[in-house]
Coordinates of C-alpha atoms and ligand atoms in Angstrom, one line a residue:
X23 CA 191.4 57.9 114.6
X24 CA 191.4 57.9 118.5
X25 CA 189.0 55.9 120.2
X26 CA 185.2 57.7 120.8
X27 CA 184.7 58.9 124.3
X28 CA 181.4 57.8 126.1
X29 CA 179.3 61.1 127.1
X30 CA 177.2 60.7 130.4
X31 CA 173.9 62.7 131.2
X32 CA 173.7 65.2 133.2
X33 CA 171.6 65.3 136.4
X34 CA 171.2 67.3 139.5
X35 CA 174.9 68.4 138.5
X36 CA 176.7 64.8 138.2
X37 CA 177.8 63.2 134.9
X38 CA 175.6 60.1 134.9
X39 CA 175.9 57.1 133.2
X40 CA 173.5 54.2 131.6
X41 CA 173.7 50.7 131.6
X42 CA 173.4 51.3 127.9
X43 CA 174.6 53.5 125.4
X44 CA 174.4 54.4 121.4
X45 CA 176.6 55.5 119.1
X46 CA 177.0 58.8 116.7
X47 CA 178.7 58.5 113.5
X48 CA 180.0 61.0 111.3
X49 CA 177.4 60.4 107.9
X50 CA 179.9 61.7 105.7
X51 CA 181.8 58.8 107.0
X52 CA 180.7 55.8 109.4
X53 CA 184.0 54.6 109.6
X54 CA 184.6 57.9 112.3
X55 CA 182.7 57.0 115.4
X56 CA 182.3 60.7 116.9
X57 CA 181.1 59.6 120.0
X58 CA 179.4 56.9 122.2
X59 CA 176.8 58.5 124.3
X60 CA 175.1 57.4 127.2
X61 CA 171.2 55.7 126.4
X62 CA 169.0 57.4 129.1
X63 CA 165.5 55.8 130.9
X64 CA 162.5 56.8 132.1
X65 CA 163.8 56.5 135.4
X66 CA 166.7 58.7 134.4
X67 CA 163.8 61.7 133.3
X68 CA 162.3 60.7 136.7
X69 CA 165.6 61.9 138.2
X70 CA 166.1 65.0 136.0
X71 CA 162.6 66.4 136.7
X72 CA 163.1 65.7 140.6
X73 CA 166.5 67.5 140.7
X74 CA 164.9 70.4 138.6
X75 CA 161.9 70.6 140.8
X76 CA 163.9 70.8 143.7
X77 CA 166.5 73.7 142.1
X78 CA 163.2 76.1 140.9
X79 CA 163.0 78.0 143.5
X80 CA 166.4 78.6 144.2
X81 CA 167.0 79.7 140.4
X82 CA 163.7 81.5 140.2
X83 CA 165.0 83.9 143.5
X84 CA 168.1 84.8 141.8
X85 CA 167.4 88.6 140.5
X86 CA 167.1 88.1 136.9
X87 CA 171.0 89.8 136.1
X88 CA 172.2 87.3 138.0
X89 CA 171.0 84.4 136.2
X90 CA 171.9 86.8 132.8
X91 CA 175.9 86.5 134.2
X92 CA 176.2 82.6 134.3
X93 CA 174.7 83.0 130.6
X94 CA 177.3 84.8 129.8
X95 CA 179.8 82.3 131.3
X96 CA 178.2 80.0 129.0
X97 CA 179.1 82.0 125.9
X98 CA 182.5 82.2 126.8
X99 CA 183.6 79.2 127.5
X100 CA 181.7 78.2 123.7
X101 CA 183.4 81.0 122.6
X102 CA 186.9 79.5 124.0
X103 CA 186.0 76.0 122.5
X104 CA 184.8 77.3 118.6
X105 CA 187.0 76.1 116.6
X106 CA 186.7 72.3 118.3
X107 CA 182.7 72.7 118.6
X108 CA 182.5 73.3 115.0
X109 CA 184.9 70.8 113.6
X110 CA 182.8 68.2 115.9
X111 CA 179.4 69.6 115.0
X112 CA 180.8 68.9 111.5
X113 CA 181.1 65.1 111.8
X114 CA 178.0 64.6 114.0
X115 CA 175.9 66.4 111.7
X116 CA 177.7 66.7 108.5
X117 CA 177.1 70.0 107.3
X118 CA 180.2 72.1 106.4
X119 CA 182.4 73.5 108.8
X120 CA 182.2 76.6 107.9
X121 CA 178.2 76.2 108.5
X122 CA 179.1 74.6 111.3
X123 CA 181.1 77.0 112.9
X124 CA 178.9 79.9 112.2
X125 CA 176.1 77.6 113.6
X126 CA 178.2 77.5 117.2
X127 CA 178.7 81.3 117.1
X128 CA 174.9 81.7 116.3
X129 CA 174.9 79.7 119.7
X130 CA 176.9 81.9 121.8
X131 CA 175.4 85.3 120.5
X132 CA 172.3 83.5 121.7
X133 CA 173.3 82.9 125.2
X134 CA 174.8 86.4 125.1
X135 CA 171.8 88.0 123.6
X136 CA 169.4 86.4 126.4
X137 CA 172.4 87.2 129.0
X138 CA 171.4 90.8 129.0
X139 CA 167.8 89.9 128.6
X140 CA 168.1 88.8 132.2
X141 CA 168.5 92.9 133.0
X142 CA 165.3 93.8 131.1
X143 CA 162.5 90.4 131.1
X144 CA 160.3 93.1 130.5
X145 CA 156.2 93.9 132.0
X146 CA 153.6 96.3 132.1
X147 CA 153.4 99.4 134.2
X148 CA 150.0 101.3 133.2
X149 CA 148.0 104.2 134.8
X150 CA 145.0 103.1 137.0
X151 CA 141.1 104.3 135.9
X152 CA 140.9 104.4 139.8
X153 CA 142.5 107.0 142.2
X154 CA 145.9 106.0 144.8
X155 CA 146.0 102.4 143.1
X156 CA 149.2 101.7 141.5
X157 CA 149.3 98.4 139.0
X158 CA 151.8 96.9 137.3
X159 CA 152.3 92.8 135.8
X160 CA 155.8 91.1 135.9
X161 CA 156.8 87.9 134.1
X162 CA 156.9 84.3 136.6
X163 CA 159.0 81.2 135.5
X164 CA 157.0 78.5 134.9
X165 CA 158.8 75.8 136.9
X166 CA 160.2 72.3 135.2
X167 CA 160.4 73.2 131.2
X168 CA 161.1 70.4 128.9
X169 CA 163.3 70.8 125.8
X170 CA 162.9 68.5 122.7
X171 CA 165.5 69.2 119.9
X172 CA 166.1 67.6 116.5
X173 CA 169.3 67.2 114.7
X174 CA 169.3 69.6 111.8
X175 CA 170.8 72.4 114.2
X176 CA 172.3 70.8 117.3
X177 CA 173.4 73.5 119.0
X178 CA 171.7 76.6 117.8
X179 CA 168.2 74.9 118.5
X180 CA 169.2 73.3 122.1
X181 CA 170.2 77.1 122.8
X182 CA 167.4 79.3 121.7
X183 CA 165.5 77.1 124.0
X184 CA 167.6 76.8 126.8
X185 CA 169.2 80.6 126.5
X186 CA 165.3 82.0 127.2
X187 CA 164.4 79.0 129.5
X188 CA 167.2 79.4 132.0
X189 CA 167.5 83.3 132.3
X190 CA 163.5 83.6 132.6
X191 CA 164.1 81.6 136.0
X192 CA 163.1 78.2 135.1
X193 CA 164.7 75.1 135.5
X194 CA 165.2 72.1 132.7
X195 CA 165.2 68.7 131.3
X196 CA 166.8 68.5 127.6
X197 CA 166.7 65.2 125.9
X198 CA 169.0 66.0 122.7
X199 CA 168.1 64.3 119.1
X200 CA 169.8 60.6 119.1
X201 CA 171.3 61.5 115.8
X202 CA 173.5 64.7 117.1
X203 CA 173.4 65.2 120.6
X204 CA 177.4 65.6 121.4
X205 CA 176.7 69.8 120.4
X206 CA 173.7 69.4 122.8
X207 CA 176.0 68.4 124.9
X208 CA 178.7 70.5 124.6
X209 CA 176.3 73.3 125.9
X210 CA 175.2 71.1 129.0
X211 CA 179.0 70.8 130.4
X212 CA 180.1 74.8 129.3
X213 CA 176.6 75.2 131.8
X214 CA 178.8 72.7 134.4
X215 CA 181.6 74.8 134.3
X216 CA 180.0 78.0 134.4
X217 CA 178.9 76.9 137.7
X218 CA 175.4 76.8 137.2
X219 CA 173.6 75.6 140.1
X220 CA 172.9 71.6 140.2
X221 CA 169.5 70.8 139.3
X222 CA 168.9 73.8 137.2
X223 CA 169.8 72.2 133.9
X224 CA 169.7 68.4 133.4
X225 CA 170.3 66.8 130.4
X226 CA 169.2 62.7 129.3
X227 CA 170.4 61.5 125.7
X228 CA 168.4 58.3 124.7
X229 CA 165.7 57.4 122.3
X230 CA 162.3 59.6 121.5
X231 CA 160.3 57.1 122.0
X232 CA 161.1 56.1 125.4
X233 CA 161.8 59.0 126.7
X234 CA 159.1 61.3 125.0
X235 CA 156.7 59.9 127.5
X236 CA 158.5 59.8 130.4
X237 CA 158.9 63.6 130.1
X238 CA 155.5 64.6 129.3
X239 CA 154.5 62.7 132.3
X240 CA 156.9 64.0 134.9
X241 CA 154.5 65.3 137.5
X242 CA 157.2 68.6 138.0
X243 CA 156.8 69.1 134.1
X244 CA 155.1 72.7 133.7
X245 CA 155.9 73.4 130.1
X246 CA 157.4 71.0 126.8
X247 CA 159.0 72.8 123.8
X248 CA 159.6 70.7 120.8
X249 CA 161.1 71.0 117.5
X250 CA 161.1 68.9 115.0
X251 CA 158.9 66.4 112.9
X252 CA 154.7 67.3 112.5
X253 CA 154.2 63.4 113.3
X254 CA 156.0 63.5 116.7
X255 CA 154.9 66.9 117.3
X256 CA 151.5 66.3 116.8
X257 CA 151.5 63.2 119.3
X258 CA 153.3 65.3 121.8
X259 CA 150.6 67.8 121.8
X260 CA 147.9 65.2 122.5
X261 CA 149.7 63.9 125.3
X262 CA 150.7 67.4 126.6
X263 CA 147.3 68.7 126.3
X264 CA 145.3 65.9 128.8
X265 CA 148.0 67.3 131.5
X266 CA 147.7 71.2 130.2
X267 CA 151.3 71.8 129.4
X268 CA 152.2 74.7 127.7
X269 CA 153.5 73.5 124.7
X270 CA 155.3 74.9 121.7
X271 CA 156.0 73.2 118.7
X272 CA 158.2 73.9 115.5
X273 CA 157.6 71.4 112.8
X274 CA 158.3 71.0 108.9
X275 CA 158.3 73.2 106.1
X276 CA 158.0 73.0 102.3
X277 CA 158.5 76.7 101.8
X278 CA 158.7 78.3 98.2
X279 CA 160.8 80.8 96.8
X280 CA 158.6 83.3 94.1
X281 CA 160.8 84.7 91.9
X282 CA 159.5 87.4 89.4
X283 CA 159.7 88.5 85.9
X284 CA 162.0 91.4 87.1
X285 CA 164.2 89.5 89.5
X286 CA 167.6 90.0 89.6
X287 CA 168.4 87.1 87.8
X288 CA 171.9 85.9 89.2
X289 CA 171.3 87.2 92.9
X290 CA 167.7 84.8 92.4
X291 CA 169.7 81.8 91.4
X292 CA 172.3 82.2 94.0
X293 CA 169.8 82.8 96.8
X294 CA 167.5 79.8 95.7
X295 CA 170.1 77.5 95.4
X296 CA 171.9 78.1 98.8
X297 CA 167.9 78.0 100.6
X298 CA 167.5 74.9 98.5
X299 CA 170.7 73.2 99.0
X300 CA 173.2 74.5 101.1
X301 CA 173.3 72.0 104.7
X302 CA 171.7 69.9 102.4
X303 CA 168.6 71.0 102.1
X304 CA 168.4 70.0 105.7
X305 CA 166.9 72.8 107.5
X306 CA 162.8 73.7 108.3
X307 CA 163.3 77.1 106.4
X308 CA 165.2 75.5 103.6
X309 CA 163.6 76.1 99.8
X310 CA 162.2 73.1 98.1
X311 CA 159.7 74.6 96.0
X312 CA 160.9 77.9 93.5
X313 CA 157.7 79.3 92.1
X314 CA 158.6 81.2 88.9
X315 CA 156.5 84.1 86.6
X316 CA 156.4 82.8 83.1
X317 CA 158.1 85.5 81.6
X318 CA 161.6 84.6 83.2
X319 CA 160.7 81.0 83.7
X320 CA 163.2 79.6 81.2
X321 CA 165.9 81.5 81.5
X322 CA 165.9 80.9 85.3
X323 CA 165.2 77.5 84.8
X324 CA 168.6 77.3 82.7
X325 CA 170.7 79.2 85.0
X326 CA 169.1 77.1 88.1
X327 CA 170.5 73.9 86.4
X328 CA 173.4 75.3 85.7
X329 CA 174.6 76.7 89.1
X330 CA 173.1 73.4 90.8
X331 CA 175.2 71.2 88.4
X332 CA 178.3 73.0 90.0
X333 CA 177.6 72.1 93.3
X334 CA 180.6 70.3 95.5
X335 CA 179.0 67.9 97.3
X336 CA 181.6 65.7 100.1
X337 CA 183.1 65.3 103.4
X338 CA 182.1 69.0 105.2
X339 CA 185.5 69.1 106.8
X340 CA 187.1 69.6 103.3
X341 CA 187.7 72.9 102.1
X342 CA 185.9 73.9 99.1
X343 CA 183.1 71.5 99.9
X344 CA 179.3 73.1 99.9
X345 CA 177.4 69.7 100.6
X346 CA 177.8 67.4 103.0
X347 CA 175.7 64.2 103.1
X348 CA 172.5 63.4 104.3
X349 CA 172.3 63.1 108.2
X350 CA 171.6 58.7 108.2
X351 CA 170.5 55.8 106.1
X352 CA 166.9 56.5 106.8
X353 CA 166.8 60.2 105.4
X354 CA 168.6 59.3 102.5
X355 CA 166.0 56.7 101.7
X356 CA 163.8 59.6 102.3
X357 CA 165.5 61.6 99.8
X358 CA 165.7 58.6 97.1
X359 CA 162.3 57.7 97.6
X360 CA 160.6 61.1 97.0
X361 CA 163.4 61.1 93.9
X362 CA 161.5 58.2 92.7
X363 CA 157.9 59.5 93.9
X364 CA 158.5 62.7 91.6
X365 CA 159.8 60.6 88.3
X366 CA 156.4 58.6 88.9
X367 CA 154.3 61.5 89.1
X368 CA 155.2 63.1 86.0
X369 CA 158.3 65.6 87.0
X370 CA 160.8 65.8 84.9
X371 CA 164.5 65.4 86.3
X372 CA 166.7 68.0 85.1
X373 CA 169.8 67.3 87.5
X374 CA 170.8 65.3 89.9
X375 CA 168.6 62.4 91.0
X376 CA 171.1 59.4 92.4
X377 CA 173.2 58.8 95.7
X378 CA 177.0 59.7 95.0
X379 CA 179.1 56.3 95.4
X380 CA 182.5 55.6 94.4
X381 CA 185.4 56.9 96.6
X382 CA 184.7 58.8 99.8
X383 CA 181.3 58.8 99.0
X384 CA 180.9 54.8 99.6
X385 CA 180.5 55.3 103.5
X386 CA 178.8 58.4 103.5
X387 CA 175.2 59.4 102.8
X388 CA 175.7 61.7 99.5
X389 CA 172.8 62.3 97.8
X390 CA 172.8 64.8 94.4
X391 CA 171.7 68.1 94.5
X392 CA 168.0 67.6 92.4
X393 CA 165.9 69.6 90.6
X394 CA 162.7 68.8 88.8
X395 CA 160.5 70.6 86.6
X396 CA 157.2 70.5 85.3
X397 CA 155.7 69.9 89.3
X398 CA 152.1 70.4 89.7
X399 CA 150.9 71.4 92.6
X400 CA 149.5 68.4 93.7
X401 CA 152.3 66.2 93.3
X402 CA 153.4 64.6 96.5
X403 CA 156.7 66.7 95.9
X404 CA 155.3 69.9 95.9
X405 CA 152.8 69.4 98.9
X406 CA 155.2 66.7 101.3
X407 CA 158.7 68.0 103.0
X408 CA 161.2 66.1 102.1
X409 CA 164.2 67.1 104.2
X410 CA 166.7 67.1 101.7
X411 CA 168.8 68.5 98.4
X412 CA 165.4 68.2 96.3
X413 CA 163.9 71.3 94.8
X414 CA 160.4 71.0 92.9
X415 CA 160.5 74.4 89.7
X416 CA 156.4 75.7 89.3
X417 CA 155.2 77.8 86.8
X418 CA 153.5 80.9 87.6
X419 CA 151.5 82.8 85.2
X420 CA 151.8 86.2 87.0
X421 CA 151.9 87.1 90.7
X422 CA 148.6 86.7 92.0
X423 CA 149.0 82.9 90.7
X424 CA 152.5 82.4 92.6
X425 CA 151.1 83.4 95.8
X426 CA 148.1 81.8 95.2
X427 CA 150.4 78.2 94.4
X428 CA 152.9 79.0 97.5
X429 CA 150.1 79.4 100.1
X430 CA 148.4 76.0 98.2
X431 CA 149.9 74.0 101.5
X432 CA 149.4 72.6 104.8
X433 CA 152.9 74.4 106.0
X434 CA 154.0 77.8 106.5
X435 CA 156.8 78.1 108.0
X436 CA 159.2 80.5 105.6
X437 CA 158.8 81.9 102.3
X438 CA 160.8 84.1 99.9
X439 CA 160.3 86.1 97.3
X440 CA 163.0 87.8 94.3
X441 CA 161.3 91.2 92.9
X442 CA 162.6 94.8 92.3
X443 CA 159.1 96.1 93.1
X444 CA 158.2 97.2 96.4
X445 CA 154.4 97.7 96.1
X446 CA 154.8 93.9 95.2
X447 CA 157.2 93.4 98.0
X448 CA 154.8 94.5 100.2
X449 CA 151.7 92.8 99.0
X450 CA 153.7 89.5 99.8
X451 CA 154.6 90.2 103.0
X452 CA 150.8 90.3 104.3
X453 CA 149.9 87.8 102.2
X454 CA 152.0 85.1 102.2
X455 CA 151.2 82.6 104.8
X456 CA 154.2 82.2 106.4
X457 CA 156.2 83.3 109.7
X458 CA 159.6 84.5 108.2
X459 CA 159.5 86.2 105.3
X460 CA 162.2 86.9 103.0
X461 CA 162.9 89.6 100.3
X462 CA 165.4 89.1 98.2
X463 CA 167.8 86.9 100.0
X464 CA 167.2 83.2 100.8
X465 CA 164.0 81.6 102.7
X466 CA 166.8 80.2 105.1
X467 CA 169.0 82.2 107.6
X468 CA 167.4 83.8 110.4
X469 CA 168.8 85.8 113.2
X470 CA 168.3 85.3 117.1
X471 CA 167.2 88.6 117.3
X472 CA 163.7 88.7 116.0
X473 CA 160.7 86.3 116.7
X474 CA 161.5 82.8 114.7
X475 CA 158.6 80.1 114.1
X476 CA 155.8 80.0 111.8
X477 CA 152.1 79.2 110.8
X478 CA 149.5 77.0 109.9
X479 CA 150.6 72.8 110.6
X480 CA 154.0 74.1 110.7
X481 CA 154.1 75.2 114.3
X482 CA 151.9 76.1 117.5
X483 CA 152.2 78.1 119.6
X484 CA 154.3 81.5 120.9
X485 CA 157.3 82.0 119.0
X486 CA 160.8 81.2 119.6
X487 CA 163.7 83.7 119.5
X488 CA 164.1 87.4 120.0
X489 CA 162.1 89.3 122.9
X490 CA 159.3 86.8 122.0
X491 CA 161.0 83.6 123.1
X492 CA 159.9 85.4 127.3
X493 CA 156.4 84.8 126.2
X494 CA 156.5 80.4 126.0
X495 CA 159.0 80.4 128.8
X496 CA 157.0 82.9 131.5
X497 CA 153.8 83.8 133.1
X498 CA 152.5 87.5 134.1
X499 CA 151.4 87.8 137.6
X500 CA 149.4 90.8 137.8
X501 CA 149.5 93.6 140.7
X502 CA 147.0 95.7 142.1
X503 CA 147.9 98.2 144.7
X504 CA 146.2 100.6 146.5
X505 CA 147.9 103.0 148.6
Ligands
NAP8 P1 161.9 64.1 114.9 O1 162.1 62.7 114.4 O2 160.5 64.6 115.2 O3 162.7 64.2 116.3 C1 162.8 65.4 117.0 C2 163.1 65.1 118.5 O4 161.9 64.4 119.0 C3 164.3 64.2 118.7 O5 164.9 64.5 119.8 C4 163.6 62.8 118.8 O6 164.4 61.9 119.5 C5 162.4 63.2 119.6 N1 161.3 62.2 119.6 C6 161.2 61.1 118.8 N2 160.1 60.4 119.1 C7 159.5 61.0 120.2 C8 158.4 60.8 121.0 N3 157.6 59.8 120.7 N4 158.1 61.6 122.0 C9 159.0 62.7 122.3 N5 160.0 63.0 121.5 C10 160.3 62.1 120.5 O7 162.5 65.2 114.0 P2 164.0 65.2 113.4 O8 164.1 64.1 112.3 O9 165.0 65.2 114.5 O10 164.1 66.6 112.7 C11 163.7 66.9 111.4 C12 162.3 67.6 111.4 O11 162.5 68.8 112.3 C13 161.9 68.2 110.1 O12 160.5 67.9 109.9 C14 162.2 69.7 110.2 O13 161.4 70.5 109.4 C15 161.9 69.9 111.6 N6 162.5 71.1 112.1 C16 161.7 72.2 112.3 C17 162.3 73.4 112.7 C18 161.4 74.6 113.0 O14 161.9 75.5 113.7 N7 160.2 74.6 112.5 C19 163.7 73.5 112.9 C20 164.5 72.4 112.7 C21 163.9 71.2 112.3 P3 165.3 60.8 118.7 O15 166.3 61.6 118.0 O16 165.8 60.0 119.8 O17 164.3 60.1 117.8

């Protein structure tokens, strides 16, 4: 394999490097060294929210098409680069490639769809109570936004904030997750070549923790939009809140999949074991608790195993493989130990339940696809997210009781539910607590068209995606004329 290239930041529209740097390594793999990138300071988010500062007002002028076109530069040259974004996505990140490329063109229909959203950033036009006075409210950028992403989707999550960010007439500092930030990155230098002006986007890899602060403190900073972990997302908010940031935060899951008595049995299985398992479990609106009516608990149950058992787990880039590994050593010890937590508490281990070794698998992190029955809700593993290719089974004696257990949590995030009957269908969608809502197909895959986010400790704030993302990323200045 060809020596790793070192990736610079990106500030004020130069490639800038550190003193230091990190590396990323492929987790189905850690012989393959994807890329060395370079480890960013405070000082360089100092520089970032300077050079953003100083491009605001510039950007902000531009008529809102305008901005829209560079977007749709952006998506091009993705576009031109798919194949190579995905195969690279796949060794940062590890899911599959075909997950991976569909991830990338998730990425580029983004930029596209907030492209044209550049001709509409719509307001309010409304009749006066009061004669000859003509009033209307338009949508202001903010100013300096700061962008927080994790590594579970590093490039679809980077763009459904920077997409709405950038064509809203704002101006940005994106500090990628350590773990993938070459997709991040990816989008940073297809913005270089579309000839986005310097200063509007700015982009500093490095660790969380040092640079978390530095970018909540910039003085420029106006707004911080975070994804990721409740811990860090949680702190971020205090700090963001002394200064009166706008925030927006998108934070764990542990969302359930109700599946009842007259569920289409094999369309059920398949859709709770891709939610559950497919990018290994690894994404906020992934499945990790089924909650299942008694009267087609076991026969579920059976078929659950059965299809889980099948599961090809390996290197993503292989054809034929569904799993890839767990994204580092620390989150496959998160996986093993909530393995262990679940055999103490009383769950009982139908499948799965040990790291793959032998082979390929000995320098990647392969954990088994899992399933346990018999969970109560108040294990740990049916109240804590785990992250990973763990699902906890629950007994439900009827419908009201499976609502009743899947709103028993602190998250809310995305839910699903496997039923014929609409007047059921229907309940669940009001009363589920929980921002997406599925019917009859998995809890995971969203689209970029429609609000995203959810509820309760999950997230905070307005949500992400669709005509709703305008509402974190702008302000309404409000017009009264007389004439
Ligand atoms: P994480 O550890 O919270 O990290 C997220 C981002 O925050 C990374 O860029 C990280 O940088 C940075 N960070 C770390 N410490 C920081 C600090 N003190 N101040 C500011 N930023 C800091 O989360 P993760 O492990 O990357 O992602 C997994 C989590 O994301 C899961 O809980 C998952 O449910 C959640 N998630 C939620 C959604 C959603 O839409 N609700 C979507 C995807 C993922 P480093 O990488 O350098 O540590």
């Amino acid at each position: 394999m060809s020596e790793a290239k070192t990736y610079s930041n990106y500030i004020n529209g130069e490639w800038v490097t550190a003193g230091r740097t990190f590396e990323v390594r492929n987790p189905a793999d850690t012989d393959d060294l994807v890329a060395v990138f370079s480890k960013g300071s405070p000082g360089d988010i100092a520089n970032a929210a300077a050079a953003a500062q100083e491009a605001f007002a510039g950007w902000a002028a531009l008529p809102g098409p305008a901005r829209g076109k560079y977007l749709f530069k952006i998506a091009d040259i993705l576009e031109s680069r798919l194949d190579q974004l995905g195969e690279e996505m796949t060794r940062e990140e590890g899911k599959t490639l075909p997950e991976a490329k569909g991830e990338t063109m998730r990425s580029i229909n983004i930029f596209r769809y907030f492209g044209s959203e550049g001709s509409r950033i719509p307001g309010h036009m409304v009749p006066s109570e009061r004669d000859r006075v003509f009033m209307y409210a338009f949508r202001k950028p903010l100013g300096v936004v700061g962008l927080i992403t994790p590594w579970n989707f590093p490039s679809a999550i980077p763009a459904w904030k920077l997409a709405p960010a950038m064509v809203a007439g704002n101006t940005v500092i994106m500090k990628p997750a350590s773990a993938s930030p070459l997709s991040a990155w990816r989008i940073i230098e297809a913005c270089h070549e579309a000839g986005v002006p310097k200063g509007v986007v700015n982009f500093v890899a490095g660790s969380g923790g040092e640079l978390g602060d530095a970018l909540v403190n910039a003085a420029p900073l106006k707004a911080v939009s975070f994804t990721g972990s409740c811990e860090i997302g949680n702190q971020l908010h205090e700090k963001a809140s002394k200064r009166r940031l706008r925030i927006q935060l998108e934070m764990g899951g542990k969302n359930p999949t109700i599946v009842l008595n007259d569920a289409i049995l094999g369309k059920a299985v398949g859709n709770t074991v891709n939610a559950a398992f497919f990018s290994t479990g690894q994404k906020c609106t992934a499945t990790s608790r089924v909650i299942v009516e008694d009267g087609i608990y076991d026969e579920f149950v059976a078929a659950l195993i059965e299809a889980t058992r099948k599961l090809k787990v390996g290197n993503g880039l292989e054809a034929g493989v569904q799993i890839g590994p767990a994204i580092d050593q620390a989150q496959l010890e998160t996986d093993l130990g909530y393995i262990e937590v679940a055999r103490n508490e009383g769950a009982q281990l139908e499948c799965g339940g040990n790291r793959l070794t032998g082979g390929g698998y000995d320098k990647g992190y392969f954990v088994e696809p899992t399933v346990f029955t018999g969970v109560t809700e108040n294990m740990r593993i049916a109240q804590e997210e785990v992250f990973g290719p763990v699902l906890a089974v629950m007994r439900a004696k009827d419908y009201d009781d499976a609502i009743r257990i899947a709103n028993n949590i602190a998250f809310g995030l995305s839910a699903s539910i496997q039923t014929q009957d609409v007047s059921r269908i229907l309940e669940y969608a009001s009363q589920i607590e929980a921002g997406l809502v599925t019917v009859n197909l998995p809890s995971a895959g969203v689209e970029y068209q429609l609000p995203f986010g959810g509820t309760k400790e999950s997230s905070f704030g307005p949500k992400e995606q669709g005509p709703a993302a305008l509402d974190f990323y702008t302000d309404y200045k409000t017009v009264y004329l007389g004439y």
